[in-house]
PDB file of C-alpha atoms and ligand atoms in Angstrom:
ATOM      1  CA  UNK A 144       2.993  46.030 -51.196  1.00 53.00           C
ATOM      2  CA  UNK A 145       5.454  46.444 -54.094  1.00 60.00           C
ATOM      3  CA  UNK A 146       7.839  43.203 -53.737  1.00 74.00           C
ATOM      4  CA  UNK A 147      10.953  43.380 -56.283  1.00 79.00           C
ATOM      5  CA  UNK A 148      11.448  40.390 -58.310  1.00 75.00           C
ATOM      6  CA  UNK A 149      13.877  37.956 -56.749  1.00 68.00           C
ATOM      7  CA  UNK A 150      16.586  38.990 -59.467  1.00 67.00           C
ATOM      8  CA  UNK A 151      16.353  42.668 -58.064  1.00 81.00           C
ATOM      9  CA  UNK A 152      16.961  42.022 -54.854  1.00 87.00           C
ATOM     10  CA  UNK A 153      20.833  42.391 -53.845  1.00 88.00           C
ATOM     11  CA  UNK A 154      22.194  39.044 -52.964  1.00 86.00           C
ATOM     12  CA  UNK A 155      23.674  40.265 -49.518  1.00 91.00           C
ATOM     13  CA  UNK A 156      19.870  41.413 -48.391  1.00 95.00           C
ATOM     14  CA  UNK A 157      19.175  39.646 -45.267  1.00 97.00           C
ATOM     15  CA  UNK A 158      16.715  36.772 -45.769  1.00 98.00           C
ATOM     16  CA  UNK A 159      15.390  36.688 -42.377  1.00 98.00           C
ATOM     17  CA  UNK A 160      15.029  39.667 -39.899  1.00 98.00           C
ATOM     18  CA  UNK A 161      13.665  39.144 -36.545  1.00 98.00           C
ATOM     19  CA  UNK A 162      12.587  42.340 -34.292  1.00 98.00           C
ATOM     20  CA  UNK A 163      11.948  42.800 -30.915  1.00 98.00           C
ATOM     21  CA  UNK A 164       9.580  45.684 -30.934  1.00 98.00           C
ATOM     22  CA  UNK A 165      10.647  47.627 -27.877  1.00 98.00           C
ATOM     23  CA  UNK A 166       9.785  50.858 -26.408  1.00 98.00           C
ATOM     24  CA  UNK A 167       6.063  51.124 -27.044  1.00 98.00           C
ATOM     25  CA  UNK A 168       5.440  52.387 -23.178  1.00 97.00           C
ATOM     26  CA  UNK A 169       8.430  54.960 -23.160  1.00 98.00           C
ATOM     27  CA  UNK A 170       7.081  56.303 -26.460  1.00 98.00           C
ATOM     28  CA  UNK A 171       3.670  56.847 -24.718  1.00 98.00           C
ATOM     29  CA  UNK A 172       4.720  58.179 -21.578  1.00 98.00           C
ATOM     30  CA  UNK A 173       6.699  60.791 -23.455  1.00 98.00           C
ATOM     31  CA  UNK A 174       3.577  62.004 -24.884  1.00 98.00           C
ATOM     32  CA  UNK A 175       1.523  61.569 -21.417  1.00 98.00           C
ATOM     33  CA  UNK A 176      -0.591  58.966 -22.975  1.00 98.00           C
ATOM     34  CA  UNK A 177      -1.525  55.419 -21.724  1.00 97.00           C
ATOM     35  CA  UNK A 178       0.928  52.569 -22.318  1.00 97.00           C
ATOM     36  CA  UNK A 179      -1.964  50.933 -24.673  1.00 97.00           C
ATOM     37  CA  UNK A 180      -1.822  53.957 -26.934  1.00 98.00           C
ATOM     38  CA  UNK A 181       2.196  53.201 -27.522  1.00 98.00           C
ATOM     39  CA  UNK A 182       1.059  49.623 -28.418  1.00 98.00           C
ATOM     40  CA  UNK A 183      -1.688  50.774 -30.861  1.00 98.00           C
ATOM     41  CA  UNK A 184       0.992  53.166 -32.454  1.00 98.00           C
ATOM     42  CA  UNK A 185       3.307  50.010 -32.490  1.00 98.00           C
ATOM     43  CA  UNK A 186       0.918  48.027 -34.962  1.00 98.00           C
ATOM     44  CA  UNK A 187       1.250  50.976 -37.274  1.00 98.00           C
ATOM     45  CA  UNK A 188       5.227  50.682 -37.009  1.00 98.00           C
ATOM     46  CA  UNK A 189       4.361  46.945 -37.590  1.00 98.00           C
ATOM     47  CA  UNK A 190       2.526  47.558 -40.890  1.00 98.00           C
ATOM     48  CA  UNK A 191       4.959  50.088 -41.949  1.00 98.00           C
ATOM     49  CA  UNK A 192       7.965  47.571 -41.494  1.00 98.00           C
ATOM     50  CA  UNK A 193       6.021  44.582 -42.986  1.00 98.00           C
ATOM     51  CA  UNK A 194       5.612  46.435 -46.365  1.00 97.00           C
ATOM     52  CA  UNK A 195       9.201  48.026 -46.090  1.00 98.00           C
ATOM     53  CA  UNK A 196      10.537  44.361 -45.609  1.00 98.00           C
ATOM     54  CA  UNK A 197       8.632  43.285 -48.752  1.00 97.00           C
ATOM     55  CA  UNK A 198       9.852  46.415 -50.679  1.00 97.00           C
ATOM     56  CA  UNK A 199      13.535  45.609 -49.828  1.00 97.00           C
ATOM     57  CA  UNK A 200      13.167  41.805 -50.499  1.00 97.00           C
ATOM     58  CA  UNK A 201      13.280  40.555 -46.983  1.00 98.00           C
ATOM     59  CA  UNK A 202      11.533  37.368 -47.495  1.00 98.00           C
ATOM     60  CA  UNK A 203      11.192  36.161 -43.532  1.00 98.00           C
ATOM     61  CA  UNK A 204      10.229  38.791 -40.963  1.00 98.00           C
ATOM     62  CA  UNK A 205       9.713  37.769 -37.435  1.00 98.00           C
ATOM     63  CA  UNK A 206       8.248  40.117 -34.721  1.00 98.00           C
ATOM     64  CA  UNK A 207       8.004  39.710 -31.263  1.00 98.00           C
ATOM     65  CA  UNK A 208       4.083  40.636 -30.283  1.00 96.00           C
ATOM     66  CA  UNK A 209       3.553  39.127 -26.969  1.00 97.00           C
ATOM     67  CA  UNK A 210       5.974  36.802 -24.632  1.00 97.00           C
ATOM     68  CA  UNK A 211       5.340  34.352 -22.189  1.00 96.00           C
ATOM     69  CA  UNK A 212       6.733  36.715 -19.434  1.00 95.00           C
ATOM     70  CA  UNK A 213       4.077  39.449 -20.474  1.00 96.00           C
ATOM     71  CA  UNK A 214       1.564  37.735 -18.551  1.00 96.00           C
ATOM     72  CA  UNK A 215       3.002  39.538 -15.609  1.00 96.00           C
ATOM     73  CA  UNK A 216       1.908  42.864 -16.939  1.00 96.00           C
ATOM     74  CA  UNK A 217      -1.490  44.475 -15.519  1.00 96.00           C
ATOM     75  CA  UNK A 218      -4.647  42.708 -17.159  1.00 96.00           C
ATOM     76  CA  UNK A 219      -5.588  45.991 -18.743  1.00 96.00           C
ATOM     77  CA  UNK A 220      -2.407  45.770 -20.802  1.00 97.00           C
ATOM     78  CA  UNK A 221      -2.442  42.226 -21.472  1.00 97.00           C
ATOM     79  CA  UNK A 222      -6.371  42.436 -23.092  1.00 97.00           C
ATOM     80  CA  UNK A 223      -5.111  45.526 -24.946  1.00 97.00           C
ATOM     81  CA  UNK A 224      -2.343  43.523 -26.834  1.00 97.00           C
ATOM     82  CA  UNK A 225      -4.626  40.499 -27.483  1.00 97.00           C
ATOM     83  CA  UNK A 226      -7.053  43.081 -28.740  1.00 97.00           C
ATOM     84  CA  UNK A 227      -4.698  44.337 -31.225  1.00 97.00           C
ATOM     85  CA  UNK A 228      -3.570  41.127 -32.511  1.00 97.00           C
ATOM     86  CA  UNK A 229      -7.551  40.751 -33.065  1.00 97.00           C
ATOM     87  CA  UNK A 230      -7.791  44.041 -34.917  1.00 97.00           C
ATOM     88  CA  UNK A 231      -4.455  43.450 -37.030  1.00 96.00           C
ATOM     89  CA  UNK A 232      -5.795  40.265 -38.391  1.00 96.00           C
ATOM     90  CA  UNK A 233      -9.369  41.591 -38.831  1.00 96.00           C
ATOM     91  CA  UNK A 234      -8.149  44.727 -40.787  1.00 97.00           C
ATOM     92  CA  UNK A 235      -5.079  42.992 -42.667  1.00 98.00           C
ATOM     93  CA  UNK A 236      -5.326  39.585 -43.259  1.00 98.00           C
ATOM     94  CA  UNK A 237      -7.229  39.917 -46.695  1.00 98.00           C
ATOM     95  CA  UNK A 238      -4.501  42.398 -47.775  1.00 97.00           C
ATOM     96  CA  UNK A 239      -1.904  39.844 -46.694  1.00 98.00           C
ATOM     97  CA  UNK A 240      -3.682  36.874 -48.500  1.00 98.00           C
ATOM     98  CA  UNK A 241      -3.731  38.894 -51.700  1.00 97.00           C
ATOM     99  CA  UNK A 242      -0.250  40.107 -51.625  1.00 97.00           C
ATOM    100  CA  UNK A 243       1.237  36.749 -51.352  1.00 98.00           C
ATOM    101  CA  UNK A 244       2.513  36.924 -47.418  1.00 98.00           C
ATOM    102  CA  UNK A 245       2.340  33.880 -45.467  1.00 98.00           C
ATOM    103  CA  UNK A 246       1.704  34.449 -41.663  1.00 98.00           C
ATOM    104  CA  UNK A 247       3.054  31.981 -39.204  1.00 98.00           C
ATOM    105  CA  UNK A 248       2.274  32.215 -35.556  1.00 98.00           C
ATOM    106  CA  UNK A 249       4.957  30.993 -33.091  1.00 98.00           C
ATOM    107  CA  UNK A 250       4.767  30.294 -29.359  1.00 98.00           C
ATOM    108  CA  UNK A 251       2.415  28.193 -26.820  1.00 97.00           C
ATOM    109  CA  UNK A 252      -1.127  28.033 -27.919  1.00 95.00           C
ATOM    110  CA  UNK A 253      -2.072  26.704 -24.359  1.00 93.00           C
ATOM    111  CA  UNK A 254      -3.992  29.306 -22.316  1.00 89.00           C
ATOM    112  CA  UNK A 255      -4.861  31.170 -25.176  1.00 94.00           C
ATOM    113  CA  UNK A 256      -8.504  32.501 -25.204  1.00 95.00           C
ATOM    114  CA  UNK A 257     -10.547  30.618 -27.657  1.00 96.00           C
ATOM    115  CA  UNK A 258     -11.144  33.006 -30.020  1.00 96.00           C
ATOM    116  CA  UNK A 259      -7.624  34.076 -30.254  1.00 97.00           C
ATOM    117  CA  UNK A 260      -6.595  30.598 -31.054  1.00 96.00           C
ATOM    118  CA  UNK A 261      -9.110  30.382 -34.094  1.00 97.00           C
ATOM    119  CA  UNK A 262      -7.904  33.592 -35.307  1.00 97.00           C
ATOM    120  CA  UNK A 263      -4.193  32.354 -35.110  1.00 97.00           C
ATOM    121  CA  UNK A 264      -5.734  29.090 -37.131  1.00 97.00           C
ATOM    122  CA  UNK A 265      -7.447  31.100 -39.693  1.00 97.00           C
ATOM    123  CA  UNK A 266      -4.585  33.607 -40.569  1.00 98.00           C
ATOM    124  CA  UNK A 267      -2.242  30.729 -41.043  1.00 98.00           C
ATOM    125  CA  UNK A 268      -4.706  28.435 -42.926  1.00 98.00           C
ATOM    126  CA  UNK A 269      -5.677  31.417 -45.319  1.00 98.00           C
ATOM    127  CA  UNK A 270      -2.078  32.257 -46.015  1.00 98.00           C
ATOM    128  CA  UNK A 271      -0.814  28.710 -46.034  1.00 98.00           C
ATOM    129  CA  UNK A 272      -0.139  28.765 -50.060  1.00 97.00           C
ATOM    130  CA  UNK A 273       1.595  32.290 -50.071  1.00 98.00           C
ATOM    131  CA  UNK A 274       5.454  32.125 -50.116  1.00 98.00           C
ATOM    132  CA  UNK A 275       6.317  35.764 -51.726  1.00 97.00           C
ATOM    133  CA  UNK A 276       6.999  37.101 -48.029  1.00 98.00           C
ATOM    134  CA  UNK A 277       6.512  35.450 -44.773  1.00 98.00           C
ATOM    135  CA  UNK A 278       5.343  37.069 -41.435  1.00 98.00           C
ATOM    136  CA  UNK A 279       6.165  35.041 -38.385  1.00 98.00           C
ATOM    137  CA  UNK A 280       4.388  36.587 -35.523  1.00 98.00           C
ATOM    138  CA  UNK A 281       5.656  35.565 -31.845  1.00 98.00           C
ATOM    139  CA  UNK A 282       2.641  35.508 -29.616  1.00 97.00           C
ATOM    140  CA  UNK A 283       2.705  34.031 -26.140  1.00 97.00           C
ATOM    141  CA  UNK A 284       6.258  33.115 -27.108  1.00 98.00           C
ATOM    142  CA  UNK A 285       9.321  32.427 -25.119  1.00 98.00           C
ATOM    143  CA  UNK A 286      12.529  30.954 -26.373  1.00 98.00           C
ATOM    144  CA  UNK A 287      12.768  28.776 -23.451  1.00 98.00           C
ATOM    145  CA  UNK A 288       9.428  27.575 -23.222  1.00 98.00           C
ATOM    146  CA  UNK A 289       9.688  26.540 -27.104  1.00 98.00           C
ATOM    147  CA  UNK A 290      12.823  24.601 -26.551  1.00 98.00           C
ATOM    148  CA  UNK A 291      11.363  22.942 -23.646  1.00 98.00           C
ATOM    149  CA  UNK A 292       8.210  22.084 -25.378  1.00 98.00           C
ATOM    150  CA  UNK A 293      10.309  20.708 -28.255  1.00 98.00           C
ATOM    151  CA  UNK A 294      12.130  18.524 -25.715  1.00 98.00           C
ATOM    152  CA  UNK A 295       8.894  17.451 -24.331  1.00 98.00           C
ATOM    153  CA  UNK A 296       7.789  16.169 -27.586  1.00 98.00           C
ATOM    154  CA  UNK A 297      10.911  14.516 -28.365  1.00 98.00           C
ATOM    155  CA  UNK A 298      11.102  12.620 -25.026  1.00 98.00           C
ATOM    156  CA  UNK A 299       7.421  11.697 -25.503  1.00 98.00           C
ATOM    157  CA  UNK A 300       8.293  10.311 -29.344  1.00 98.00           C
ATOM    158  CA  UNK A 301      11.339   8.559 -27.840  1.00 98.00           C
ATOM    159  CA  UNK A 302       9.263   6.574 -25.391  1.00 98.00           C
ATOM    160  CA  UNK A 303       6.601   5.898 -27.844  1.00 98.00           C
ATOM    161  CA  UNK A 304       9.403   4.298 -29.827  1.00 98.00           C
ATOM    162  CA  UNK A 305       9.161   6.786 -32.925  1.00 98.00           C
ATOM    163  CA  UNK A 306      12.469   8.373 -32.360  1.00 98.00           C
ATOM    164  CA  UNK A 307      15.894   6.642 -31.358  1.00 98.00           C
ATOM    165  CA  UNK A 308      18.039   8.804 -28.771  1.00 98.00           C
ATOM    166  CA  UNK A 309      21.063   8.591 -30.963  1.00 98.00           C
ATOM    167  CA  UNK A 310      18.907  10.176 -33.787  1.00 98.00           C
ATOM    168  CA  UNK A 311      18.329  13.355 -31.601  1.00 98.00           C
ATOM    169  CA  UNK A 312      20.507  15.884 -33.523  1.00 98.00           C
ATOM    170  CA  UNK A 313      20.830  19.464 -34.202  1.00 98.00           C
ATOM    171  CA  UNK A 314      18.893  19.460 -37.205  1.00 98.00           C
ATOM    172  CA  UNK A 315      16.364  16.897 -35.552  1.00 98.00           C
ATOM    173  CA  UNK A 316      15.932  19.174 -32.568  1.00 98.00           C
ATOM    174  CA  UNK A 317      15.256  21.911 -34.943  1.00 98.00           C
ATOM    175  CA  UNK A 318      12.227  19.996 -36.789  1.00 98.00           C
ATOM    176  CA  UNK A 319      10.489  20.039 -33.302  1.00 98.00           C
ATOM    177  CA  UNK A 320      11.010  23.971 -32.684  1.00 98.00           C
ATOM    178  CA  UNK A 321       7.950  26.119 -33.677  1.00 98.00           C
ATOM    179  CA  UNK A 322      10.070  27.443 -36.418  1.00 98.00           C
ATOM    180  CA  UNK A 323      10.498  24.012 -38.214  1.00 98.00           C
ATOM    181  CA  UNK A 324      10.979  24.699 -41.837  1.00 98.00           C
ATOM    182  CA  UNK A 325      11.908  28.518 -41.559  1.00 98.00           C
ATOM    183  CA  UNK A 326      15.633  29.723 -41.925  1.00 98.00           C
ATOM    184  CA  UNK A 327      17.265  30.902 -39.044  1.00 98.00           C
ATOM    185  CA  UNK A 328      17.398  34.763 -38.581  1.00 98.00           C
ATOM    186  CA  UNK A 329      20.407  36.536 -40.117  1.00 98.00           C
ATOM    187  CA  UNK A 330      19.676  39.986 -38.347  1.00 98.00           C
ATOM    188  CA  UNK A 331      18.035  40.615 -35.043  1.00 98.00           C
ATOM    189  CA  UNK A 332      17.063  44.014 -34.383  1.00 98.00           C
ATOM    190  CA  UNK A 333      16.052  45.459 -31.095  1.00 98.00           C
ATOM    191  CA  UNK A 334      14.555  48.909 -30.723  1.00 98.00           C
ATOM    192  CA  UNK A 335      14.709  51.464 -27.778  1.00 98.00           C
ATOM    193  CA  UNK A 336      18.271  50.964 -26.783  1.00 98.00           C
ATOM    194  CA  UNK A 337      17.914  47.820 -24.506  1.00 97.00           C
ATOM    195  CA  UNK A 338      20.707  45.413 -24.979  1.00 98.00           C
ATOM    196  CA  UNK A 339      19.200  42.002 -24.128  1.00 96.00           C
ATOM    197  CA  UNK A 340      17.539  39.084 -26.175  1.00 98.00           C
ATOM    198  CA  UNK A 341      14.688  38.818 -23.347  1.00 97.00           C
ATOM    199  CA  UNK A 342      13.963  35.054 -24.114  1.00 98.00           C
ATOM    200  CA  UNK A 343      13.482  35.807 -27.853  1.00 98.00           C
ATOM    201  CA  UNK A 344      14.693  33.020 -30.814  1.00 98.00           C
ATOM    202  CA  UNK A 345      17.235  31.917 -28.396  1.00 98.00           C
ATOM    203  CA  UNK A 346      18.030  28.724 -30.421  1.00 98.00           C
ATOM    204  CA  UNK A 347      17.302  30.368 -33.792  1.00 98.00           C
ATOM    205  CA  UNK A 348      19.562  33.540 -32.964  1.00 98.00           C
ATOM    206  CA  UNK A 349      22.763  31.502 -32.569  1.00 97.00           C
ATOM    207  CA  UNK A 350      24.658  33.125 -35.802  1.00 96.00           C
ATOM    208  CA  UNK A 351      22.270  36.301 -36.015  1.00 97.00           C
ATOM    209  CA  UNK A 352      23.840  39.638 -36.203  1.00 97.00           C
ATOM    210  CA  UNK A 353      22.544  41.599 -33.468  1.00 98.00           C
ATOM    211  CA  UNK A 354      21.856  45.266 -33.976  1.00 98.00           C
ATOM    212  CA  UNK A 355      20.384  47.509 -31.305  1.00 98.00           C
ATOM    213  CA  UNK A 356      18.917  51.052 -32.001  1.00 98.00           C
ATOM    214  CA  UNK A 357      17.778  53.734 -30.103  1.00 98.00           C
ATOM    215  CA  UNK A 358      14.574  54.482 -31.976  1.00 98.00           C
ATOM    216  CA  UNK A 359      11.324  53.594 -29.792  1.00 98.00           C
ATOM    217  CA  UNK A 360       9.418  50.879 -31.679  1.00 98.00           C
ATOM    218  CA  UNK A 361       6.338  53.465 -32.621  1.00 98.00           C
ATOM    219  CA  UNK A 362       8.891  55.562 -34.597  1.00 98.00           C
ATOM    220  CA  UNK A 363      10.523  52.783 -36.456  1.00 98.00           C
ATOM    221  CA  UNK A 364      10.062  52.817 -40.234  1.00 98.00           C
ATOM    222  CA  UNK A 365      11.736  51.985 -43.721  1.00 98.00           C
ATOM    223  CA  UNK A 366      14.565  54.363 -42.901  1.00 98.00           C
ATOM    224  CA  UNK A 367      15.179  52.712 -39.590  1.00 98.00           C
ATOM    225  CA  UNK A 368      14.986  49.308 -41.333  1.00 98.00           C
ATOM    226  CA  UNK A 369      17.580  50.386 -43.957  1.00 98.00           C
ATOM    227  CA  UNK A 370      19.819  51.820 -41.424  1.00 98.00           C
ATOM    228  CA  UNK A 371      19.666  48.394 -39.613  1.00 98.00           C
ATOM    229  CA  UNK A 372      20.420  46.227 -42.659  1.00 97.00           C
ATOM    230  CA  UNK A 373      23.484  48.901 -43.431  1.00 96.00           C
ATOM    231  CA  UNK A 374      24.832  47.947 -39.994  1.00 96.00           C
ATOM    232  CA  UNK A 375      24.328  44.257 -40.851  1.00 97.00           C
ATOM    233  CA  UNK A 376      26.161  44.823 -44.372  1.00 95.00           C
ATOM    234  CA  UNK A 377      29.046  46.365 -42.151  1.00 93.00           C
ATOM    235  CA  UNK A 378      29.438  43.114 -40.322  1.00 91.00           C
ATOM    236  CA  UNK A 379      31.813  40.130 -41.335  1.00 82.00           C
ATOM    237  CA  UNK A 380      30.066  36.916 -40.765  1.00 77.00           C
ATOM    238  CA  UNK A 381      31.987  33.993 -39.897  1.00 81.00           C
ATOM    239  CA  UNK A 382      29.797  31.326 -38.510  1.00 85.00           C
ATOM    240  CA  UNK A 383      32.357  29.894 -36.052  1.00 85.00           C
ATOM    241  CA  UNK A 384      34.752  29.765 -39.063  1.00 87.00           C
ATOM    242  CA  UNK A 385      37.749  31.928 -40.230  1.00 79.00           C
ATOM    243  CA  UNK A 386      36.079  33.249 -43.212  1.00 66.00           C
ATOM    244  CA  UNK A 387      32.650  34.312 -44.339  1.00 54.00           C
ATOM    245  CA  UNK A 388      31.431  31.004 -45.433  1.00 54.00           C
ATOM    246  CA  UNK A 389      28.088  29.954 -44.537  1.00 55.00           C
ATOM    247  CA  UNK A 390      27.959  26.667 -42.172  1.00 54.00           C
TER     248      UNK A 390
HETATM  249  C1  FPP B  16       7.434  46.212 -26.033  1.00 89.47           C
HETATM  250  O1  FPP B  16       7.028  47.792 -25.586  1.00 89.47           O
HETATM  251  C2  FPP B  16       6.640  45.941 -26.769  1.00 89.47           C
HETATM  252  C3  FPP B  16       5.307  44.700 -26.559  1.00 89.47           C
HETATM  253  C4  FPP B  16       5.665  44.196 -25.020  1.00 89.47           C
HETATM  254  C5  FPP B  16       4.471  44.481 -27.385  1.00 89.47           C
HETATM  255  C6  FPP B  16       4.599  44.479 -28.724  1.00 89.47           C
HETATM  256  C7  FPP B  16       3.352  44.717 -29.586  1.00 89.47           C
HETATM  257  C8  FPP B  16       3.060  45.365 -30.483  1.00 89.47           C
HETATM  258  C9  FPP B  16       3.899  46.129 -31.189  1.00 89.47           C
HETATM  259  C10 FPP B  16       1.523  45.501 -31.218  1.00 89.47           C
HETATM  260  C11 FPP B  16       0.787  44.349 -30.992  1.00 89.47           C
HETATM  261  C12 FPP B  16       1.389  43.129 -31.881  1.00 89.47           C
HETATM  262  C13 FPP B  16       0.764  42.375 -32.713  1.00 89.47           C
HETATM  263  C14 FPP B  16       1.356  41.129 -33.132  1.00 89.47           C
HETATM  264  C15 FPP B  16      -0.351  42.690 -33.394  1.00 89.47           C
HETATM  265  P1  FPP B  16       7.160  47.813 -24.018  1.00 89.47           P
HETATM  266  O2  FPP B  16       5.928  48.180 -23.647  1.00 89.47           O
HETATM  267  O3  FPP B  16       7.821  46.805 -23.019  1.00 89.47           O
HETATM  268  O4  FPP B  16       7.856  49.381 -24.027  1.00 89.47           O
HETATM  269  P2  FPP B  16       8.600  50.056 -22.646  1.00 89.47           P
HETATM  270  O5  FPP B  16      10.023  49.188 -22.608  1.00 89.47           O
HETATM  271  O6  FPP B  16       8.832  51.155 -23.334  1.00 89.47           O
HETATM  272  O7  FPP B  16       7.700  50.065 -21.347  1.00 89.47           O
END
């Protein structure tokens, strides 16, 4: 992956882009193929997008791979999505390690098969020292679940006497989220024309610019990413203030 030198990246490039990769099922249906075919083509779109983000100097990319609500899907489709994570890590991890990409996986580890939990730990451990680009995979992830798990850990620390209730601030709360230490997304893209957040990064997206595009995820590519970044550039970010100053 050709990553530009930091000085070659335009200053207004979003630092963090989060993507709801939607439309795999419809893409497959249009081709009279099973939904799982749409998901496997979705992995190809993911590969293209990670590479394109690197080339454009976007340092943090978060993708929604499997939501806490996806457990309601047929078991065959759930198994296919888990297999795709296995395949993606098996095929791409060495390259990600070499190319300086740090992998983070956010979401609940509860209820995951042991080999999936091990694969996630391996991907995080092997890329731990990388910093050129960050790929954050939301897997078994739900924004409400993430906030509830953070609140539970805060309550545990308060009752153990490790944390005083008056010290629970926005910054402190953030340090209990799965995304602790990562910047908030500047731009959140959802493909396939749906206009919802679907429980994705509810806390972190507080000031993200939302861009909804009609393209179905398996068709997403560098040009689509550049078009979304173009839409982001046309927005005026005020963060609740009256000009474009950051909070
Ligand atoms: C939404 O499309 C997409 C998903 C539920 C899964 C996204 C997963 C991938 C792109 C590949 C696997 C991920 C990793 C991390 C390797 P949909 O099925 O809801 O599409 P539809 O709305 O058209 O039915």
